[in-house]
Amino acid sequence: NTTHPLSPHKMSKVNGDDLQNAVADMLATKDSRKFVQTVDLFIRLKNYQLSKAKRFSGAVRLPYPVKPNIRVCVLGDARDCDRAEKAGFDFKSEDDLKSLNKNKKLVKKLANQYDAFLASSTIIKKIPGLLGPGLSRAGKFPTVLAPSDDIQEKTNEIHCTIKFQLKKEVVLATAVGHVGLGQDQLVANITLAVNFLVSLLVKGWQNVGWVSVKSTMGKPHSVYP
């Protein structure tokens, strides 16, 4: 897995005007719903033989938060549970995790309660043994929380980080922001996300068929070609 710091302002192929217009249109209709809509990015690969291509995964931190708010739970040793409590975060001790007895329904319920998990460096290796594969299957395997890490800063990092993973689909999709952000903020997030994915592809832009963006309840907007 790779995490890249990339410049958010350099995008060679996506039409800047189309992107600005797409974002403006999404923001113009943002108040039509009673919830804050997510903005999703869709990229279709071309000339990419999934049967032969090397599977890739990568994570990149965007300039602005992907979701309006995020629920994080600390799976901690005694010290980190204490830190989490003082910082106002939910937490579970090793004994709390043991009490789930690897029950699939209970682990799934835990996974559904939160957007992400932080786990103490002393606990993280024990997670598969304590909980089974449930958090991994939900795409929520914990991020390691080192003793020197600030819990709030680590949460902010998760809040802004997106992941791309090539499995069996030729269309890759990820959330890249929400309609509570400003136009320039969304454009910066989308630009960085596209550049990052293209950097993972074997032939770069030659492997990109099309790129579109849409809000949860909105229509898709093409921004490339």
Short mmCIF file of C-alpha atoms in Angstrom, two decimals:
data_model
loop_
_atom_site.label_atom_id
_atom_site.label_comp_id
_atom_site.label_asym_id
_atom_site.label_seq_id
_atom_site.Cartn_x
_atom_site.Cartn_y
_atom_site.Cartn_z
CA ASN A 1 0.00 0.00 0.00
CA THR A 2 1.21 3.47 -0.83
CA THR A 3 0.29 6.86 0.50
CA HIS A 4 1.21 9.72 -1.79
CA PRO A 5 1.40 13.46 -1.16
CA LEU A 6 0.49 14.90 -4.57
CA SER A 7 -0.12 18.41 -5.78
CA PRO A 8 -3.90 18.95 -5.95
CA HIS A 9 -3.66 21.51 -8.75
CA LYS A 10 -2.01 19.57 -11.57
CA MET A 11 -4.37 17.52 -13.73
CA SER A 12 -3.32 16.94 -17.28
CA LYS A 13 -6.38 15.42 -18.91
CA VAL A 14 -9.56 16.25 -17.03
CA ASN A 15 -11.39 19.24 -18.49
CA GLY A 16 -11.14 22.01 -15.88
CA ASP A 17 -14.28 23.80 -17.08
CA ASP A 18 -16.30 20.57 -17.07
CA LEU A 19 -15.12 19.83 -13.54
CA GLN A 20 -15.95 23.33 -12.29
CA ASN A 21 -19.41 23.14 -13.92
CA ALA A 22 -20.07 19.66 -12.53
CA VAL A 23 -19.18 20.73 -9.00
CA ALA A 24 -21.20 23.94 -9.31
CA ASP A 25 -24.23 21.94 -10.45
CA MET A 26 -23.92 19.49 -7.53
CA LEU A 27 -23.66 22.36 -5.05
CA ALA A 28 -26.62 24.21 -6.62
CA THR A 29 -28.93 21.32 -5.68
CA LYS A 30 -27.35 20.46 -2.33
CA ASP A 31 -30.23 21.82 -0.24
CA SER A 32 -32.83 19.62 -1.94
CA ARG A 33 -32.16 16.80 0.55
CA LYS A 34 -32.35 16.60 4.32
CA PHE A 35 -28.91 15.01 4.60
CA VAL A 36 -25.44 16.02 3.46
CA GLN A 37 -24.86 14.22 0.17
CA THR A 38 -21.57 12.51 -0.58
CA VAL A 39 -19.68 13.29 -3.80
CA ASP A 40 -18.41 10.14 -5.51
CA LEU A 41 -15.76 9.75 -8.18
CA PHE A 42 -16.05 7.02 -10.85
CA ILE A 43 -13.16 6.04 -13.13
CA ARG A 44 -13.51 3.43 -15.87
CA LEU A 45 -10.35 1.65 -16.90
CA LYS A 46 -9.58 0.75 -20.51
CA ASN A 47 -6.92 -1.44 -22.16
CA TYR A 48 -6.49 -3.03 -18.75
CA GLN A 49 -6.46 -6.81 -18.69
CA LEU A 50 -7.75 -7.59 -15.24
CA SER A 51 -6.79 -11.23 -15.60
CA LYS A 52 -3.13 -10.31 -16.13
CA ALA A 53 -2.82 -6.90 -14.50
CA LYS A 54 -1.08 -6.55 -11.19
CA ARG A 55 -3.63 -5.82 -8.49
CA PHE A 56 -2.92 -2.53 -6.80
CA SER A 57 -4.08 -0.68 -3.76
CA GLY A 58 -3.12 2.74 -2.57
CA ALA A 59 -4.23 5.42 -0.16
CA VAL A 60 -3.93 9.18 -0.49
CA ARG A 61 -4.73 11.98 1.93
CA LEU A 62 -6.94 14.62 0.31
CA PRO A 63 -6.79 18.28 1.33
CA TYR A 64 -10.35 18.32 2.73
CA PRO A 65 -12.59 15.85 4.65
CA VAL A 66 -14.41 13.22 2.61
CA LYS A 67 -17.40 12.96 4.97
CA PRO A 68 -19.14 15.71 6.97
CA ASN A 69 -18.47 13.76 10.16
CA ILE A 70 -16.92 10.45 11.04
CA ARG A 71 -17.50 7.96 13.85
CA VAL A 72 -14.28 6.43 15.12
CA CYS A 73 -13.79 3.82 17.84
CA VAL A 74 -10.47 3.14 19.58
CA LEU A 75 -9.64 -0.52 20.20
CA GLY A 76 -7.12 0.08 22.90
CA ASP A 77 -4.86 -1.07 25.65
CA ALA A 78 -5.48 0.47 29.08
CA ARG A 79 -3.51 3.63 28.30
CA ASP A 80 -5.18 4.28 24.94
CA CYS A 81 -8.67 3.57 26.31
CA ASP A 82 -7.94 6.21 28.95
CA ARG A 83 -6.71 8.65 26.29
CA ALA A 84 -9.77 7.97 24.14
CA GLU A 85 -12.14 8.59 27.04
CA LYS A 86 -10.47 11.91 27.88
CA ALA A 87 -10.61 12.98 24.21
CA GLY A 88 -14.31 12.07 23.93
CA PHE A 89 -13.95 9.02 21.67
CA ASP A 90 -15.72 5.67 21.99
CA PHE A 91 -13.37 2.83 22.92
CA LYS A 92 -13.27 -0.92 23.46
CA SER A 93 -10.74 -2.75 25.63
CA GLU A 94 -9.20 -6.10 24.78
CA ASP A 95 -11.62 -7.72 27.26
CA ASP A 96 -14.55 -6.03 25.48
CA LEU A 97 -13.37 -7.56 22.20
CA LYS A 98 -12.87 -10.98 23.79
CA SER A 99 -16.45 -10.88 25.08
CA LEU A 100 -17.73 -10.87 21.46
CA ASN A 101 -16.40 -14.46 21.14
CA LYS A 102 -15.76 -13.94 17.41
CA ASN A 103 -19.55 -13.98 16.96
CA LYS A 104 -20.03 -12.91 13.34
CA LYS A 105 -23.26 -11.02 14.02
CA LEU A 106 -21.77 -9.11 16.95
CA VAL A 107 -18.59 -8.26 15.02
CA LYS A 108 -20.68 -7.09 12.06
CA LYS A 109 -22.78 -4.97 14.42
CA LEU A 110 -19.59 -3.40 15.79
CA ALA A 111 -18.31 -2.73 12.26
CA ASN A 112 -21.60 -1.08 11.28
CA GLN A 113 -21.55 1.25 14.28
CA TYR A 114 -18.43 3.11 13.14
CA ASP A 115 -16.84 4.51 10.00
CA ALA A 116 -13.33 3.59 11.12
CA PHE A 117 -11.28 2.09 13.93
CA LEU A 118 -7.99 2.94 15.56
CA ALA A 119 -6.13 0.17 17.39
CA SER A 120 -3.23 0.35 19.82
CA SER A 121 0.03 -1.00 18.40
CA THR A 122 -0.10 -3.68 21.13
CA ILE A 123 -3.64 -4.73 20.13
CA ILE A 124 -3.67 -4.52 16.33
CA LYS A 125 -1.84 -7.82 15.74
CA LYS A 126 -4.37 -9.57 17.96
CA ILE A 127 -7.44 -8.26 16.09
CA PRO A 128 -7.83 -11.26 13.70
CA GLY A 129 -7.54 -13.64 16.66
CA LEU A 130 -9.99 -11.63 18.76
CA LEU A 131 -12.61 -10.77 16.12
CA GLY A 132 -11.98 -12.99 13.09
CA PRO A 133 -12.08 -11.44 9.60
CA GLY A 134 -15.21 -9.31 10.16
CA LEU A 135 -13.59 -5.86 10.24
CA SER A 136 -11.42 -6.64 7.20
CA ARG A 137 -14.44 -7.85 5.23
CA ALA A 138 -16.25 -4.63 6.09
CA GLY A 139 -13.25 -2.68 4.78
CA LYS A 140 -12.65 -1.31 8.27
CA PHE A 141 -9.53 -3.02 9.54
CA PRO A 142 -8.09 -0.63 12.14
CA THR A 143 -5.43 1.97 11.55
CA VAL A 144 -2.57 1.61 14.00
CA LEU A 145 -2.48 4.10 16.88
CA ALA A 146 1.10 4.54 18.09
CA PRO A 147 1.74 5.72 21.68
CA SER A 148 2.93 9.10 20.35
CA ASP A 149 -0.07 9.61 18.03
CA ASP A 150 -2.68 12.24 18.82
CA ILE A 151 -6.11 10.56 18.54
CA GLN A 152 -7.81 13.65 17.10
CA GLU A 153 -5.08 14.19 14.48
CA LYS A 154 -5.19 10.50 13.54
CA THR A 155 -8.97 10.81 13.12
CA ASN A 156 -8.52 13.88 10.93
CA GLU A 157 -6.11 11.87 8.78
CA ILE A 158 -8.66 9.06 8.33
CA HIS A 159 -11.32 11.70 7.63
CA CYS A 160 -9.33 12.92 4.60
CA THR A 161 -7.87 9.63 3.32
CA ILE A 162 -9.30 7.61 0.44
CA LYS A 163 -8.28 4.20 -0.89
CA PHE A 164 -8.26 2.73 -4.37
CA GLN A 165 -8.13 -1.02 -4.76
CA LEU A 166 -8.18 -2.90 -8.06
CA LYS A 167 -10.10 -6.16 -7.67
CA LYS A 168 -12.31 -7.50 -10.45
CA GLU A 169 -14.20 -4.42 -11.65
CA VAL A 170 -13.15 -2.10 -14.44
CA VAL A 171 -14.98 0.83 -12.83
CA LEU A 172 -13.34 2.14 -9.66
CA ALA A 173 -15.43 4.27 -7.32
CA THR A 174 -14.68 6.21 -4.16
CA ALA A 175 -16.14 9.05 -2.13
CA VAL A 176 -14.06 12.21 -2.58
CA GLY A 177 -16.01 14.76 -0.54
CA HIS A 178 -19.46 16.05 0.32
CA VAL A 179 -21.71 18.94 -0.68
CA GLY A 180 -20.92 20.78 2.57
CA LEU A 181 -17.51 21.65 1.09
CA GLY A 182 -16.94 24.68 -1.11
CA GLN A 183 -16.48 24.49 -4.87
CA ASP A 184 -12.70 25.01 -4.79
CA GLN A 185 -12.35 22.44 -1.99
CA LEU A 186 -14.24 19.78 -3.96
CA VAL A 187 -12.29 20.54 -7.13
CA ALA A 188 -9.01 20.15 -5.19
CA ASN A 189 -10.12 16.80 -3.69
CA ILE A 190 -11.33 15.42 -7.04
CA THR A 191 -8.19 16.60 -8.87
CA LEU A 192 -5.85 14.99 -6.35
CA ALA A 193 -7.88 11.74 -6.26
CA VAL A 194 -7.80 11.37 -10.07
CA ASN A 195 -4.09 12.20 -10.32
CA PHE A 196 -3.31 9.68 -7.61
CA LEU A 197 -5.24 6.85 -9.26
CA VAL A 198 -3.66 7.58 -12.64
CA SER A 199 -0.23 7.37 -10.97
CA LEU A 200 -1.08 3.76 -9.97
CA LEU A 201 -1.99 2.67 -13.50
CA VAL A 202 0.57 0.90 -15.69
CA LYS A 203 0.12 3.26 -18.66
CA GLY A 204 -1.27 6.26 -16.81
CA TRP A 205 -3.93 8.18 -18.73
CA GLN A 206 -3.84 5.64 -21.56
CA ASN A 207 -5.60 3.26 -19.15
CA VAL A 208 -8.44 5.70 -18.38
CA GLY A 209 -11.66 5.33 -20.38
CA TRP A 210 -13.78 7.97 -18.67
CA VAL A 211 -14.12 9.89 -15.42
CA SER A 212 -17.36 11.11 -13.88
CA VAL A 213 -18.54 12.59 -10.59
CA LYS A 214 -21.95 12.62 -8.94
CA SER A 215 -23.58 13.50 -5.64
CA THR A 216 -25.61 10.85 -3.79
CA MET A 217 -28.95 11.84 -5.30
CA GLY A 218 -27.68 13.73 -8.34
CA LYS A 219 -26.99 12.81 -11.94
CA PRO A 220 -23.50 11.81 -13.16
CA HIS A 221 -21.32 14.51 -14.71
CA SER A 222 -18.63 13.51 -17.18
CA VAL A 223 -15.30 15.31 -16.66
CA TYR A 224 -13.15 13.16 -18.99
CA PRO A 225 -12.87 12.71 -21.91
#
